[in-house]
Amino acid sequence: MARYIFITGGVVSSLGKGLASAALGALLQARGFSVRLRKLDPYLNVDPGTMSPFEHGEVFVTDDGAETDLDLGHYERFTGVPARNTDSVSSGRIYSDVLEKERRGDYLGKTIQVVPHVTDKIKEFIDIGDDEVDFMLCEIGGTVGDIEGLPFFEAIRQFSHDKPRGQCIFMHLTLLPYLAASGELKTKPTQHSVKELQSIGIAPDILVCRSEHPIPEKEREKIALFCNVRKESVVAAYDLKSIYEAPLAYHREGLDQAVLDAFQISPAPKPDLTVWQDVADRIYNTDGEVNIAIVGKYVQLEDAYKSIKEALTHGGMANRVKVNVEWVDAEVFDTKDPAPYLEGYHAILVPGGFGERGTEGKIKAAEFARARKIPYLGICLGMQMAVIEAARNVAGISAAGSEEFDHEAGKKRFEPVVYHLKEWVQGNATVTRKQTDAKGGTMRLGAYDATLTKSSKVAEIYGNTSIEERHRHRYEVDVKYMDKLEACGLRFSGMSPDGKLPEIVEWADHPWFIGVQFHPELKSKPFAPHPLFADFVRAATENSRLV
Ligand code: GLN
């Protein structure tokens, strides 16, 4: 039976609850415990798959094909535990399950209410796989006091009562604002937010206080007294130069010890932090820098490409170089020469994306990288654009384009080198899709195998010819163009096992030009950088030393 840690936030949003949860997960693992992390999100979308990356940041895809919150990415990057469909739930999903049951007649005769029907459903969700791990960490999205979060707070309150005493604890993140005029850290917002929690029946066991200044002992005592927690359980969270220092920093501040004390686990197993010491060492002790351009559409919100940014950082760690990422808006050079915007970068990455806006710029970026022999990594849409570029400019298919853009525009303008995928194989079954299908959750999602060509660059990089990577796409490079493109030098070096879906392309005569239909960034970890990112950064570093 697992022990449960519920993580909530107060005062303001964006305090780093996800990071704190992930770092705590890593620290518990360092003490020999097994963990699983879950995210409970109060918004009404069934999942984030249909939300704009501008609003919500990236969609993190799990092996089993769920489109989840980007916090699950943090969880995986820190713990290495692959997230599952059942690790992320929103109000939307809970309500749609409850309403579906109601329509089916499962509650026949009853009045369906938030308490108990919605809260029961939430509790059921929290409990899934309870016997598999030592600790289940459940983060509640949003801030205490949000109207839509109430059913979740009520559910975790009930949950802790349903379980035997001592099996659940509550950890609350708050902010200690600093008033420069008086030179003081203010504890009142923290007191109010704890009061808010207490008014719904939850007494936090641990307070994690974000602060830009050292928290004096006196303030710590005050918080402990007013918020009814032990002084040792008031844990400071200071700003860090790198998020990957978080496990070490939280350990220094005593978070994992406070958690074990709250569960009365004694003697506490000693932590082995060597992995995190090595990670911090690789981040802080670098030799050289590389500048990499991410040419995309959602450049205003860095969270839109969160995992890519992190995977590049991991690639830097593998090579002990600092990776400077710059976001370049592809739309700006849709109809212009991209050179003034792209010159000077040591490598170019074109990430995933949806819709036509900015794609002509991305095609130009691929052409620029190919012609100038600059390392290029195209991910999903970034691979599709590289293939369209090859088709147009090398294979002479001047009208080459993607059906995605024709569908969006409602007219046919392109030769569909990238077409709408209607059928593919998953395990032993064939999955089918129509263009008119609902948008949510209907893409080719999750982990699929690919077979790599022996002696290709990717096979060398992976050190293997069979790989498994996560996907999230609706369109696909049409295999019928393979022969023509290969004759021009674009190798189709990775295919789905049935040989029907191109998974990887690479230019044979280029130092490093690879396009992948999947999302390698989702599986990269600071302690195990993804081979494609590690090698891409290596190539960028080599390029930086040439100029
Ligand atoms: N829009 C493209 C597709 O659906 C690419 C998706 C992506 O980049 N994740 O195939």
PDB file of C-alpha atoms in Angstrom, residues 30 32 57 68 72 76 128 252 261 272 344 402 455 492:
ATOM      1  CA  ALA A  30      17.581   8.431  -3.845  1.00  0.00           C
ATOM      2  CA  GLY A  32      15.619   3.717  -2.073  1.00  0.00           C
ATOM      3  CA  GLY A  57       2.535  25.133 -22.859  1.00  0.00           C
ATOM      4  CA  THR A  68      -1.062  15.269 -20.679  1.00  0.00           C
ATOM      5  CA  LEU A  72       4.350  15.077 -16.304  1.00  0.00           C
ATOM      6  CA  GLU A  76       9.667  11.826 -15.912  1.00  0.00           C
ATOM      7  CA  ILE A 128      -5.126   3.444  -9.215  1.00  0.00           C
ATOM      8  CA  ARG A 252      19.925  20.792   1.664  1.00  0.00           C
ATOM      9  CA  ASP A 261       9.497  12.617   9.595  1.00  0.00           C
ATOM     10  CA  ASP A 272      22.511   8.424  -2.494  1.00  0.00           C
ATOM     11  CA  GLY A 344      25.619  32.540 -36.795  1.00  0.00           C
ATOM     12  CA  SER A 402       1.123  18.938 -46.835  1.00  0.00           C
ATOM     13  CA  SER A 455      24.832   1.681 -41.329  1.00  0.00           C
ATOM     14  CA  PHE A 492      14.592   7.046 -45.392  1.00  0.00           C
TER      15      PHE A 492
END
